[in-house]
Coordinates of C-alpha atoms in Angstrom, one line a residue:
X1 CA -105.4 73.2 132.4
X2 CA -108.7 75.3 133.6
X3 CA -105.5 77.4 135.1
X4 CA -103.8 77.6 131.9
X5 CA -107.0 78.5 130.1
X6 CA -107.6 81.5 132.2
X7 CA -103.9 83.2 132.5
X8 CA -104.2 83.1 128.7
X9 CA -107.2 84.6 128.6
X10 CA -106.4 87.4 130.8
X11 CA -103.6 88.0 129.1
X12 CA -105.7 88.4 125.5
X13 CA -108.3 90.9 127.4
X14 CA -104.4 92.5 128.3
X15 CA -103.6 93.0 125.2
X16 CA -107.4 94.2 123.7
X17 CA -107.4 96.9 126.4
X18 CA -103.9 98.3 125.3
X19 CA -104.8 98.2 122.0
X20 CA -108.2 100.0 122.9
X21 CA -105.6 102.5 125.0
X22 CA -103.4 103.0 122.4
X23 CA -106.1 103.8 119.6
X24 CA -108.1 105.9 122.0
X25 CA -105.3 107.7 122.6
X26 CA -104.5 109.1 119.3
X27 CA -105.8 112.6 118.9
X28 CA -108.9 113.0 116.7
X29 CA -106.7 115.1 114.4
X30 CA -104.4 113.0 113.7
X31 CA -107.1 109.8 112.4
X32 CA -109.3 112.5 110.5
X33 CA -106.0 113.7 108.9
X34 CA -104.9 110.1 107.9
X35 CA -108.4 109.3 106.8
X36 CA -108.5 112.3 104.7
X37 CA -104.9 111.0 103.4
X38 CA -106.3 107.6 102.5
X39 CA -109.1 108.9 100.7
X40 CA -107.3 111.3 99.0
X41 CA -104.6 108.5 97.7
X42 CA -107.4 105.7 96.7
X43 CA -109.1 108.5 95.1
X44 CA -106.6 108.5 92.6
X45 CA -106.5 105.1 92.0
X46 CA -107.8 103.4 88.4
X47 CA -111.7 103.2 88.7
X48 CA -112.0 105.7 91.3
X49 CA -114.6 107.8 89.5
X50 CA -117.0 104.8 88.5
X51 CA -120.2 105.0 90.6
X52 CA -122.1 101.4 91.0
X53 CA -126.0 101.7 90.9
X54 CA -127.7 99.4 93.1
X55 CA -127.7 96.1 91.1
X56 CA -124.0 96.7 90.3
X57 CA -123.2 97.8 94.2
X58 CA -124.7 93.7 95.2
X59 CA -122.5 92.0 92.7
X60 CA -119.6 93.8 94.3
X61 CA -120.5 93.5 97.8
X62 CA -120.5 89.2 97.0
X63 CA -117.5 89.5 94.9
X64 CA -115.7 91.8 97.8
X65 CA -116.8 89.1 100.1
X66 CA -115.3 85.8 98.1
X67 CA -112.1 88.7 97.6
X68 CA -111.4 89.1 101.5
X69 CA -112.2 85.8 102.2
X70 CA -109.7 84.4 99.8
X71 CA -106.7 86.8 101.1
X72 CA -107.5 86.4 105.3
X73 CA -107.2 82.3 103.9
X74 CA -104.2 83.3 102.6
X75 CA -102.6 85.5 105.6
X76 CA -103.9 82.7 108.2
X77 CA -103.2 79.7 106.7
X78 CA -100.3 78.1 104.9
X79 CA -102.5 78.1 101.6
X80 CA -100.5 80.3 99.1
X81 CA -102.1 83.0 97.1
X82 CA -102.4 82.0 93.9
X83 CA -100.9 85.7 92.0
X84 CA -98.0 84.7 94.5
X85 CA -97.6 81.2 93.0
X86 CA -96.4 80.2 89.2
X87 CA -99.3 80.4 87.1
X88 CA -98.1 76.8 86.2
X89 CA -99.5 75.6 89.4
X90 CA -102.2 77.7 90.8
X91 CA -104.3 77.5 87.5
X92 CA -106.6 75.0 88.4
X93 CA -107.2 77.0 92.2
X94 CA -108.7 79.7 90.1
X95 CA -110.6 77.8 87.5
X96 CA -112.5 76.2 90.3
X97 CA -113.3 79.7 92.3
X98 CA -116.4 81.4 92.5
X99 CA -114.0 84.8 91.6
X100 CA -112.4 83.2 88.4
X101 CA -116.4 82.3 87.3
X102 CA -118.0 85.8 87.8
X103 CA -114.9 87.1 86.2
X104 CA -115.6 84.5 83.4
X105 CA -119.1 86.0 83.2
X106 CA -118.1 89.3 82.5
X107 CA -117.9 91.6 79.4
X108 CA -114.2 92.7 79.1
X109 CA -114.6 94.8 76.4
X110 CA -111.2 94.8 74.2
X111 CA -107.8 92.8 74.0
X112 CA -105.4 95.2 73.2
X113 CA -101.7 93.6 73.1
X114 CA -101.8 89.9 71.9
X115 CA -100.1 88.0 69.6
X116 CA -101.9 86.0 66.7
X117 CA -99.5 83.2 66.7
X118 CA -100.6 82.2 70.0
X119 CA -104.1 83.7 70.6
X120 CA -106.4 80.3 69.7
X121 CA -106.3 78.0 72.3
X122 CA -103.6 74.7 71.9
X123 CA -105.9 71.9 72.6
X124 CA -108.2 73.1 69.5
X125 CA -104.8 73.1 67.3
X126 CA -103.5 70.1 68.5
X127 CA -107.2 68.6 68.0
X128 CA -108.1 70.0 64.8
X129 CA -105.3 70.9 62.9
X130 CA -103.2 68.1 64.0
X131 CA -105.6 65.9 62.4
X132 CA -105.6 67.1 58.7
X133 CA -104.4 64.8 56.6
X134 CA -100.5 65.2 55.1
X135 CA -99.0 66.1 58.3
X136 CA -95.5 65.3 59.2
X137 CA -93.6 65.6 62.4
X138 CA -90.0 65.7 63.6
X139 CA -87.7 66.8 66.6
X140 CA -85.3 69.4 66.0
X141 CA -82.1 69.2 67.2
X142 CA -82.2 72.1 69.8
X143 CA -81.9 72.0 73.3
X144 CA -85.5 71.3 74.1
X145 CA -85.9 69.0 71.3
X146 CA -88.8 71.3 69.5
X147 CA -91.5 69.4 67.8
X148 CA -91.5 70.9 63.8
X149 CA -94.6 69.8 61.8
X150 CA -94.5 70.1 57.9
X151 CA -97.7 69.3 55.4
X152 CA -96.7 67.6 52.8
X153 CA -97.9 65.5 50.3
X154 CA -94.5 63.7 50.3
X155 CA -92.3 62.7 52.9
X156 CA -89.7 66.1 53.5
X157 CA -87.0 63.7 55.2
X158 CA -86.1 60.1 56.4
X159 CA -86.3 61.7 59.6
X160 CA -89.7 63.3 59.3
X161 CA -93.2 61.0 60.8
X162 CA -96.5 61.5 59.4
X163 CA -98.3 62.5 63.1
X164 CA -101.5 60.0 61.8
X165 CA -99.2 57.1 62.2
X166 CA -97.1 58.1 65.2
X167 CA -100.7 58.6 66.8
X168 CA -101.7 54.8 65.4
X169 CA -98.8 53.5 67.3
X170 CA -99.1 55.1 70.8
X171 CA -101.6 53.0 71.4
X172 CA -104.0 55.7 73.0
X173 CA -104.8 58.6 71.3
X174 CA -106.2 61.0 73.8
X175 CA -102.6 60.3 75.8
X176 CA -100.6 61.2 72.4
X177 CA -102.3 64.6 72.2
X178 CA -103.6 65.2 75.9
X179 CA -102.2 67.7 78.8
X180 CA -103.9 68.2 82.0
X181 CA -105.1 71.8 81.6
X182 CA -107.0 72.1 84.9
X183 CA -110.3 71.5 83.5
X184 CA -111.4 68.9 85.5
X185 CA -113.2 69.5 88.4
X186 CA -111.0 69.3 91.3
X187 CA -114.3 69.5 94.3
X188 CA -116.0 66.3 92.6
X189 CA -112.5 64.1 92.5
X190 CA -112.5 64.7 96.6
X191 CA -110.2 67.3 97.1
X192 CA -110.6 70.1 99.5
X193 CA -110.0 73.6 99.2
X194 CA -107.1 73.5 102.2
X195 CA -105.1 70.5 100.0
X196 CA -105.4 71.6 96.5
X197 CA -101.5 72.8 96.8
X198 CA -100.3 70.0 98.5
X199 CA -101.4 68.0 95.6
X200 CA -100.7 70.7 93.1
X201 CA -97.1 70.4 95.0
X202 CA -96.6 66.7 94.9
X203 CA -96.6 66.7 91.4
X204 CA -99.6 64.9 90.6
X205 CA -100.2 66.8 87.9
X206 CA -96.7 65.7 86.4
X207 CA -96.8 63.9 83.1
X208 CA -97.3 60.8 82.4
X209 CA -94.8 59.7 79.6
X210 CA -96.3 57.3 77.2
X211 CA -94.8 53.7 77.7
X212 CA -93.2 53.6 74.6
X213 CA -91.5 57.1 74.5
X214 CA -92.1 57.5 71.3
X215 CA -93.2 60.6 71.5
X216 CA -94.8 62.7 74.5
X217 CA -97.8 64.2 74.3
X218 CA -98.1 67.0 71.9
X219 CA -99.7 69.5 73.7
X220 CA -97.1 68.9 76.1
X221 CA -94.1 69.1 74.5
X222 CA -95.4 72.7 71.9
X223 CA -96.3 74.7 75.3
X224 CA -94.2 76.1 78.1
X225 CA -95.8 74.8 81.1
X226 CA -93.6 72.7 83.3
X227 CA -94.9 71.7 87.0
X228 CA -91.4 72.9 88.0
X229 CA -90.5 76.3 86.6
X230 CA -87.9 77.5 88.5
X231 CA -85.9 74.5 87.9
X232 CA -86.6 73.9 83.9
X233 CA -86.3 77.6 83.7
X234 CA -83.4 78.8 85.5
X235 CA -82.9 82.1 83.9
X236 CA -85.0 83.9 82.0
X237 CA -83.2 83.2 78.8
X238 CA -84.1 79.7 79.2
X239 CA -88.0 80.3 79.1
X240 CA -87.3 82.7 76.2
X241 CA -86.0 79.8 74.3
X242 CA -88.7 77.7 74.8
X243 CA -91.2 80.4 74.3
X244 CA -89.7 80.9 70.8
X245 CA -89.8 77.1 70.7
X246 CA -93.5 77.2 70.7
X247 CA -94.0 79.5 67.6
X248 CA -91.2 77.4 65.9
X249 CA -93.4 74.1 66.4
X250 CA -96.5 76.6 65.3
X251 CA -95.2 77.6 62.4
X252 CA -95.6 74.2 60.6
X253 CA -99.3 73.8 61.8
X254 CA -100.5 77.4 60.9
X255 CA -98.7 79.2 58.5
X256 CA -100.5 77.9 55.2
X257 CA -103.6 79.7 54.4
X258 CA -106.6 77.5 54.6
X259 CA -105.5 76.7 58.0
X260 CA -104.6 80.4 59.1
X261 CA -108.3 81.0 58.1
X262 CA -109.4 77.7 60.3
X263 CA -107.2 79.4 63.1
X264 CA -108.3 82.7 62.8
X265 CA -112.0 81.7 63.1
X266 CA -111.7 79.5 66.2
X267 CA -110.0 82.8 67.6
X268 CA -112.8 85.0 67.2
X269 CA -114.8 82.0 68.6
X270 CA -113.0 82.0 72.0
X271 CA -112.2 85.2 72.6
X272 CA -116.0 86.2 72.1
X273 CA -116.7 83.5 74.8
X274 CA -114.8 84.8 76.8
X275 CA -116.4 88.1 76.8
X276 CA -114.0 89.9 74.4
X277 CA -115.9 91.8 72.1
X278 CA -112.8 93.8 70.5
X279 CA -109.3 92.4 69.5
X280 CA -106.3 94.6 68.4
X281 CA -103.4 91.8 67.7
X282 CA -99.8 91.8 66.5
X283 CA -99.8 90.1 62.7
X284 CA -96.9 89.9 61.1
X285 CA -95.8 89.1 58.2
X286 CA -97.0 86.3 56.7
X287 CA -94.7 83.8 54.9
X288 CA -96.4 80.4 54.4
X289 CA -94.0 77.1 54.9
X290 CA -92.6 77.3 51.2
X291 CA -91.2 80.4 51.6
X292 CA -93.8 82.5 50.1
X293 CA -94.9 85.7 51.2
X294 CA -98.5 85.8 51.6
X295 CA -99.3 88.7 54.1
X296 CA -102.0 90.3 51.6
X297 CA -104.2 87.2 51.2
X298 CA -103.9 86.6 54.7
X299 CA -104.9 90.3 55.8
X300 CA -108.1 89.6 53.3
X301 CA -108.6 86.5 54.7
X302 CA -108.9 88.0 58.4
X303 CA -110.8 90.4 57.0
X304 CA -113.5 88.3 55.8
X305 CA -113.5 86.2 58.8
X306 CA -114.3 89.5 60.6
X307 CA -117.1 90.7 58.4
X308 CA -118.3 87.0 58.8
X309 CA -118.3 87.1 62.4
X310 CA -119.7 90.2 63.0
X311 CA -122.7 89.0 61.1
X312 CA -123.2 86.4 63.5
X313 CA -122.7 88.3 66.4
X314 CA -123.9 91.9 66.1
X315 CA -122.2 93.2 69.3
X316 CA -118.7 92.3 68.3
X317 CA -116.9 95.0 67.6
X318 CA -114.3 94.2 65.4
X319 CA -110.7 93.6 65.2
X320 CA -107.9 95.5 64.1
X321 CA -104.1 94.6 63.2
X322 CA -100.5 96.0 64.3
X323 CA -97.2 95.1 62.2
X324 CA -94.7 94.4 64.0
X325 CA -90.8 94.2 62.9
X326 CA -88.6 92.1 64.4
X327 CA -86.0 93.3 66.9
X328 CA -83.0 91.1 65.2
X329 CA -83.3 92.6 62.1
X330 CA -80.6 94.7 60.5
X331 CA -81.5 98.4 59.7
X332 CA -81.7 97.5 56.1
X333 CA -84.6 94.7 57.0
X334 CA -86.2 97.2 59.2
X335 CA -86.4 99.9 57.0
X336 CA -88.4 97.3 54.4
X337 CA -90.5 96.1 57.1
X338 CA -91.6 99.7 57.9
X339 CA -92.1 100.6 54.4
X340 CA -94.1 97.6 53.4
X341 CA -96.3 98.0 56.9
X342 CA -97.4 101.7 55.9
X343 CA -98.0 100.2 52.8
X344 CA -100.7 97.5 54.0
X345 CA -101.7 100.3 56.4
X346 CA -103.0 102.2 53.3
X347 CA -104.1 99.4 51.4
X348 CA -106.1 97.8 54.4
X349 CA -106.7 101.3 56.3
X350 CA -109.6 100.1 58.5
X351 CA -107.7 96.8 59.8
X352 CA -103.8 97.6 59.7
X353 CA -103.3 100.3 62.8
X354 CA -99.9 100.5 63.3
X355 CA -96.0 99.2 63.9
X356 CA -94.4 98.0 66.9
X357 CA -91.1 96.3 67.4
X358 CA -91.2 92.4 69.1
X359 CA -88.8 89.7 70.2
X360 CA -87.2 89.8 73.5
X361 CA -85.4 93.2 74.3
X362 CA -82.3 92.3 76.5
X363 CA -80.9 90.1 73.5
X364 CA -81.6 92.4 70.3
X365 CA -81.7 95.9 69.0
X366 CA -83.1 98.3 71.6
X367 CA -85.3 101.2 69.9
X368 CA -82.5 103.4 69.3
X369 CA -80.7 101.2 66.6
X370 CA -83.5 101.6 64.3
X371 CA -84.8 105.5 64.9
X372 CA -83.3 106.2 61.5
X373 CA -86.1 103.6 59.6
X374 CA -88.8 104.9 62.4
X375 CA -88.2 108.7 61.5
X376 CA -89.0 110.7 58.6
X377 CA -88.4 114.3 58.7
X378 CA -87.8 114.6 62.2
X379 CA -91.2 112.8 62.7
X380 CA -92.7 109.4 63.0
X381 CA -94.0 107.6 59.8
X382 CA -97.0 105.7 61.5
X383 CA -98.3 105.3 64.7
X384 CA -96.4 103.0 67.0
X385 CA -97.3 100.4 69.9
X386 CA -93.9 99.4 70.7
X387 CA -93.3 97.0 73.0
X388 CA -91.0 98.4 75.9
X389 CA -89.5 98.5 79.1
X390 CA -89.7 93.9 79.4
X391 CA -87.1 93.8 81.0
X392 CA -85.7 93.7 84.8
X393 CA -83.0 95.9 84.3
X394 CA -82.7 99.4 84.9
X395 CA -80.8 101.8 82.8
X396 CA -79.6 100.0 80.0
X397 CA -82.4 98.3 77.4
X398 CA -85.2 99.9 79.8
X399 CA -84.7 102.7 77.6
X400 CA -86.7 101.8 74.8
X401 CA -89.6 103.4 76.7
X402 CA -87.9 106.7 76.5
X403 CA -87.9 106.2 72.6
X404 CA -91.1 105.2 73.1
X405 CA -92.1 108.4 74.0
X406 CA -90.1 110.3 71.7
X407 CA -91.8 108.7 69.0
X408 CA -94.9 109.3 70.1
X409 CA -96.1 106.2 70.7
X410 CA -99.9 105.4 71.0
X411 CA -99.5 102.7 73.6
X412 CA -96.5 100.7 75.4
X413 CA -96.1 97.2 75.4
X414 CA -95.4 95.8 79.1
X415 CA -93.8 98.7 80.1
X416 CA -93.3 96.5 83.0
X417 CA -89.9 99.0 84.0
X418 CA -91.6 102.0 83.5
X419 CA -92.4 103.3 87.2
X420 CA -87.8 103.3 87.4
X421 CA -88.5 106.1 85.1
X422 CA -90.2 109.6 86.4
X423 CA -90.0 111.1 83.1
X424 CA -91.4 108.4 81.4
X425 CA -94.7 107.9 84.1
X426 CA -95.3 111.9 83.4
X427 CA -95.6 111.4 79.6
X428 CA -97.5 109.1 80.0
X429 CA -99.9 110.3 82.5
X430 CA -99.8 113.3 80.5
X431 CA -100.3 112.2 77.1
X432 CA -102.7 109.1 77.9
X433 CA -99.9 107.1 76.7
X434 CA -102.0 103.4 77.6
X435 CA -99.5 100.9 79.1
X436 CA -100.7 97.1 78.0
X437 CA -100.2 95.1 81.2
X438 CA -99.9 91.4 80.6
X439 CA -99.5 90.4 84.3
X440 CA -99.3 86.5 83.5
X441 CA -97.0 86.9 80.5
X442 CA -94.7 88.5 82.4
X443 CA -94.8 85.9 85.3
X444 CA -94.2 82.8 83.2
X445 CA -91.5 84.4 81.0
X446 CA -89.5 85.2 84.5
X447 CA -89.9 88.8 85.1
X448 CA -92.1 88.6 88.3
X449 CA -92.7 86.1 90.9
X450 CA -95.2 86.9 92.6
X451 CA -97.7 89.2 90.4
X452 CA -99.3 91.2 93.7
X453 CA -95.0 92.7 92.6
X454 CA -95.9 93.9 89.5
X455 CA -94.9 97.0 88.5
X456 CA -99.4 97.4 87.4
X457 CA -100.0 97.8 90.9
X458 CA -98.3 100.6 91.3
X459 CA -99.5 102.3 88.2
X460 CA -103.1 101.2 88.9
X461 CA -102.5 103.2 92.1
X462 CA -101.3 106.4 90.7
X463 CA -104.3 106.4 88.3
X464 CA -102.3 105.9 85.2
X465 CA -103.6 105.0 82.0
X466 CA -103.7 101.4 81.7
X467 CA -105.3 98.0 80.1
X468 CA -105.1 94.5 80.7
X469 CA -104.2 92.1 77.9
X470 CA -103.2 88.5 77.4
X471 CA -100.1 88.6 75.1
X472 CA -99.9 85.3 74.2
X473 CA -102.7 82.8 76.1
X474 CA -102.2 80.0 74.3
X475 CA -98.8 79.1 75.4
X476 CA -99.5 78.6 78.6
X477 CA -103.3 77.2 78.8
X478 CA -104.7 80.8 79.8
X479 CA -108.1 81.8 78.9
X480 CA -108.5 84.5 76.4
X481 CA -108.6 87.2 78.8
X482 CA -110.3 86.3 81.9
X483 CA -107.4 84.9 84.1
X484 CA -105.1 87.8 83.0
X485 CA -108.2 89.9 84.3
X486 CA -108.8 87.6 87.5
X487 CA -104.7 88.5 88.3
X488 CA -105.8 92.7 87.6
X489 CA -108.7 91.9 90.5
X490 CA -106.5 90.2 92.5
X491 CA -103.4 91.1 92.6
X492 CA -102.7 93.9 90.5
X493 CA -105.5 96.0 92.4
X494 CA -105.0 96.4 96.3
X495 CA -107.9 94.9 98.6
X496 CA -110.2 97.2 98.7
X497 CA -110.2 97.6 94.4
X498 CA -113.3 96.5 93.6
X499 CA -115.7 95.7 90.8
X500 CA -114.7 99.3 89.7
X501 CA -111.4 98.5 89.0
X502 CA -112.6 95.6 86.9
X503 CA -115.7 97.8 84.9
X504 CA -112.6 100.6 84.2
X505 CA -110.0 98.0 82.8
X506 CA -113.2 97.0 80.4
X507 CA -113.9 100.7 79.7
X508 CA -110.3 101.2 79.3
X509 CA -110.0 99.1 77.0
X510 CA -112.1 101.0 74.1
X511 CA -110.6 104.9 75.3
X512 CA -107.2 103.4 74.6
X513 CA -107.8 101.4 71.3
X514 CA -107.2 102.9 67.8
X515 CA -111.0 103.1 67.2
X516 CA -112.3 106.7 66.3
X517 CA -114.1 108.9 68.9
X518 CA -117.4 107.5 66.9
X519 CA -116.6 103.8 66.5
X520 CA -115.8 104.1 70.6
X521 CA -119.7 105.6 71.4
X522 CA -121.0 102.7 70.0
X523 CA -118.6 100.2 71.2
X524 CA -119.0 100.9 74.8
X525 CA -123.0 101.1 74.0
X526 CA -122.4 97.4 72.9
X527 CA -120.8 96.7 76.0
X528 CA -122.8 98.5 78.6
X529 CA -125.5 96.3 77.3
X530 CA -123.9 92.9 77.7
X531 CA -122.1 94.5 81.1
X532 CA -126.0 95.1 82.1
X533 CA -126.8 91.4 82.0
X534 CA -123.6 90.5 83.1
X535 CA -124.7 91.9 86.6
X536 CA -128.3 90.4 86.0
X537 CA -126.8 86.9 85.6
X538 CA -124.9 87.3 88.9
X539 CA -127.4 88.2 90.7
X540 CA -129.8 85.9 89.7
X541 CA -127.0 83.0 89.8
X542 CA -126.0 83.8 93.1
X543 CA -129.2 85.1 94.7
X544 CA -127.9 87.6 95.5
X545 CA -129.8 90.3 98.1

C-alpha cells in the first residue's frame, strides 16, 4: 500500500513539473500578448466601466467568493448547477443560498418587460382573491383540464362550483389551495447541501393529490410548474398551451375592476420588496368577464394606485404601461388596436409608453403581416417594444427582429435569436436598441436548457445594450426580479462578472426605460441611495472585512 502511495505520488510531482515545463516555456510574448487579449475582450464586457469604491470592492470580494465556490462544487462534484437545471427544480437550491439573499438585498432599479396578468405573486391570488365571496369554479374541457373561475351572484352552469364549498369539502384547506414553493427552509428539515438534488430528484416535492380528487390544489393546477418538465412538456408547444392556460384560469379571478385594483396594489407591494423601484409592464386591453370593455377605468385605476404608492414610498419611481396587440389578430383588429393604443397614449401621456406585439411567434403573424397598421407615411405611429426573435429557429419567424429595427423600435423583447443576425447586433449596438432578457422565461417555456446557453451571455460579452426582466414571475413561483437577476450573476455573466455586472443591469435599467433624460437623474439618485445601504447591510450582515 505505502508502495502504492508513493508511485502515485511521484507520478503527481511528474506531472506538476511538466506542467511547470510546459508554462515556463512559453515565451514572455506570447502570455503578455494573451493577457493583453483577455483584457482587451472583458473590457468590453457589460459593467466593465463601473469602478467599486472600497465598501463596494468587500461586498464583491464575499460575493465572488460564495460565486467560485458554488461553480468548483459544481465542476467537482456531481451537484448540478442550478442555471443548468429546470428552474422547476433548482428553486429552492437558490432560495436557501447566501448568493440568492444578497441578491435579494439589492436595489434592482427597474422591471422593464413584464406582463401584468402575471406579475403579483399566485399564492396572494389564490389566498385573497380566491376567497371573495360569489366565486365559482369549473374545468374546462381542454387538454390540461384548465381551472375557469367566474363571480357571480348566480350559479353560470350545472357544471360550475362555488370554490367556498369545494374548499368546505376537501377537508383541509391549506391542501386545497397549497403548492410547495420552496419556501421552507430546507438546512433546518436536515438536508445537506450535497443531497438537496437527490431529493429534489426523487420527487419529494411531487404533489400530493387530495384523497378525494375532487379537485387538486389550486395553485397547482393555475401555474406551470411540473417536477418533470421534459416529460409534461415535450415540445415547446405544449408548455405554450399551458402557459396560455394560466391567463385563461386568471382571467376569471382578475378581470373585474375592484379586484384588478386589489391586484394591482399587491403588485406594487412585491415588486418594491423586492427592490424594484420602477415597473414598465405590458397592459392590455381590458375587457372585464361580461364582455365590457373597460381599459380607461382601469388605466385610472392604476394610476391612482401609483400616485397612492408613491406617497407611501418616496423613492419609488413610478410605473409606466405598453399596449400590446395580439399576434392572432387579423390586420383589420390590428389596425383598431393600434389606433385605440395611440389614443390612450394621448389621453394618459405620462403612463401609456408605447405598442408592442405579444403571443407566441412561431404560431401567429410575424411583424411583417401587420407593417401596413404599424406604418404611417413611411414612418412609425408610436414607439414600439416589440417582442422578437422567441423563437429557436433561424431564418424564418426570427425575422421579426429585422422589422424590429426597421421600425425603430425602442427596445426588443427576448431577442433571444438575435446574435444569428449580424445586422441586427449592429443596430442595436449602434442605436442602443435595449434587448429585455428574461433568462427564466425563456428556460421554462423551452427555449434553453441550460441558461449559462443563453444567447445574454454572449451579448453581455460583446457589451451590448441590455436589461434583465422577469416577463411573467408569477407563473412559475419566481420572485419579482431577484431570481431572474440571481440567473444574470450566475449564468448569464462569465465567472469572473462580478458585482459590476449586477450594479450595470440595475443602472441599465433606467438608461433604457422611456423616462426622460430628467426623470432618469433623479431616478438613479433614488437608487444610488438605497444601492448605498444595500452595501452597508452586507457588510454589516456579513461582517464583512
Amino acid at each position: 500500500m505505502k508502495y502504492l502511495f508513493a508511485s502515485m505520488t511521484s507520478t503527481i510531482v511528474c506531472i506538476l513539473l511538466a506542467v511547470v515545463t510546459v508554462c515556463s516555456a512559453v515565451p514572455a510574448w506570447y502570455l503578455n500578448a494573451r493577457q493583453s487579449f483577455i483584457e482587451s475582450e472583458a473590457s468590453m464586457r457589460v459593467g466593465a466601466g463601473q469602478v467599486l469604491n472600497a465598501k463596494e470592492e468587500k461586498v464583491n470580494r464575499y460575493l465572488m467568493q460564495l460565486k467560485n465556490a458554488a461553480v468548483q462544487e459544481s465542476i467537482t462534484s456531481t451537484i448540478p448547477y442550478p442555471p443548468a437545471v429546470s428552474f422547476f427544480k433548482s428553486k429552492d437550491w437558490i432560495d436557501n443560498s447566501t448568493i440568492y439573499d444578497i441578491i435579494k438585498l439589492m436595489p434592482k432599479g427597474g422591471v422593464l418587460h413584464l406582463h401584468d396578468g402575471a406579475m403579483t405573486s399566485l399564492n396572494w391570488t389564490v389566498k385573497t382573491l380566491t376567497y371573495l365571496p360569489n366565486l365559482y369554479t369549473k374545468k374546462d374541457n381542454d387538454r390540461f383540464s384548465t381551472r375557469l373561475f367566474n363571480f357571480s351572484v348566480t350559479s353560470p352552469g350545472s357544471d360550475w362550483d362555488l370554490v367556498s364549498d369545494l374548499r368546505q369539502k376537501s377537508g383541509n384547506v391549506e391542501q386545497f389551495d397549497e403548492i410547495v414553493e420552496g419556501e421552507r427552509d430546507l438546512s433546518a428539515s436536515g438536508f445537506e447541501l450535497e443531497t438537496l438534488f437527490e431529493f429534489i430528484n426523487h420527487e419529494l416535492f411531487c404533489r400530493l393529490d387530495h384523497a378525494s380528487n375532487t379537485i387538486k390544489r389550486l395553485m397547482d393546477e393555475i401555474s406551470i410548474k411540473v417536477t418533470d418538465p421534459f416529460i409534461s412538456y415535450p415540445s415547446i408547444n405544449d408548455v405554450w398551451q399551458k402557459f396560455n392556460c394560466y391567463f385563461n384560469s386568471m382571467f376569471g379571478l382578475i378581470h373585474n375592476l375592484p379586484n384588478i385594483k386589489l391586484y394591482v396594489e399587491q403588485a406594487l407591494k412585491e415588486f418594491y420588496s423586492d427592490g424594484v423601484q420602477y415597473m414598465e409592464f405590458r397592459s392590455g386591453f381590458f375587457v372585464d368577464t361580461n364582455g365590457t370593455d373597460v381599459t380607461e377605468s382601469y388605466l385610472k385605476i392604476l394610476q391612482t394606485a401609483v400616485t397612492e404608492f408613491k406617497q407611501q414610498h418616496s423613492d419609488f419611481v413610478g410605473v409606466r404601461v405598453i399596449i400590446p396587440g395580439t399576434r392572432s389578430s387579423s390586420p383589420d383588429q390590428m389596425a383598431n388596436e393600434v389606433s385605440r393604443a395611440l389614443g390612450f397614449m394621448q389621453e394618459f401621456p405620462d403612463l401609456v409608453m408605447g405598442f408592442d406585439l405579444v403571443e407566441q411567434e412561431d404560431t401567429n403573424h410575424d411583424t411583417l403581416y401587420f407593417v401596413d397598421q404599424l406604418l404611417k407615411d413611411d414612418r412609425s405611429i408610436m414607439p414600439y417594444f416589440f417582442h422578437a426573435g422567441e423563437t429557436d429557429w433561424n431564418q424564418g419567424v426570427d425575422y421579426n427582429l429585422i422589422d424590429s429595427v426597421l421600425l425603430n423600435a425602442s427596445r426588443i423583447g427576448h431577442g433571444f435569436a438575435a446574435m444569428r443576425h449580424p445586422k441586427v447586433m449592429e443596430a442595436v449596438i449602434a442605436r442602443g436598441i435595449a434587448i429585455e432578457l428574461n433568462p427564466i422565461s425563456n428556460q421554462v417555456l423551452g427555449l434553453v436548457n441550460d441558461i449559462r446557453n443563453h444567447p445574454g451571455s454572449t451579448l453581455i460579452g460583446y457589451g451590448a445594450p441590455v436589461v434583465v426582466s422577469s416577463d411573467d414571475p408569477a407563473v412559475w413561483f419566481a420572485s419579482p426580479l431577484s431570481h431572474d437577476f440571481y440567473m444574470a450573476f450566475m449564468a448569464l455573466g462569465g465567472l469572473e462578472d462580478d458585482l459590476r455586472l449586477l450594479k450595470q443591469l440595475a443602472i441599465n435599467s433606467f438608461v433604457y426605460s422611456t423616462l426622460t433624460e430628467e426623470q432618469k437623474e433623479a431616478a438613479l439618485q433614488k437608487w444610488q441611495t438605497r444601492w448605498n445601504a444595500f452595501i452597508d447591510d452586507v457588510i454589516a450582515k456579513y461582517s464583512l472585512q
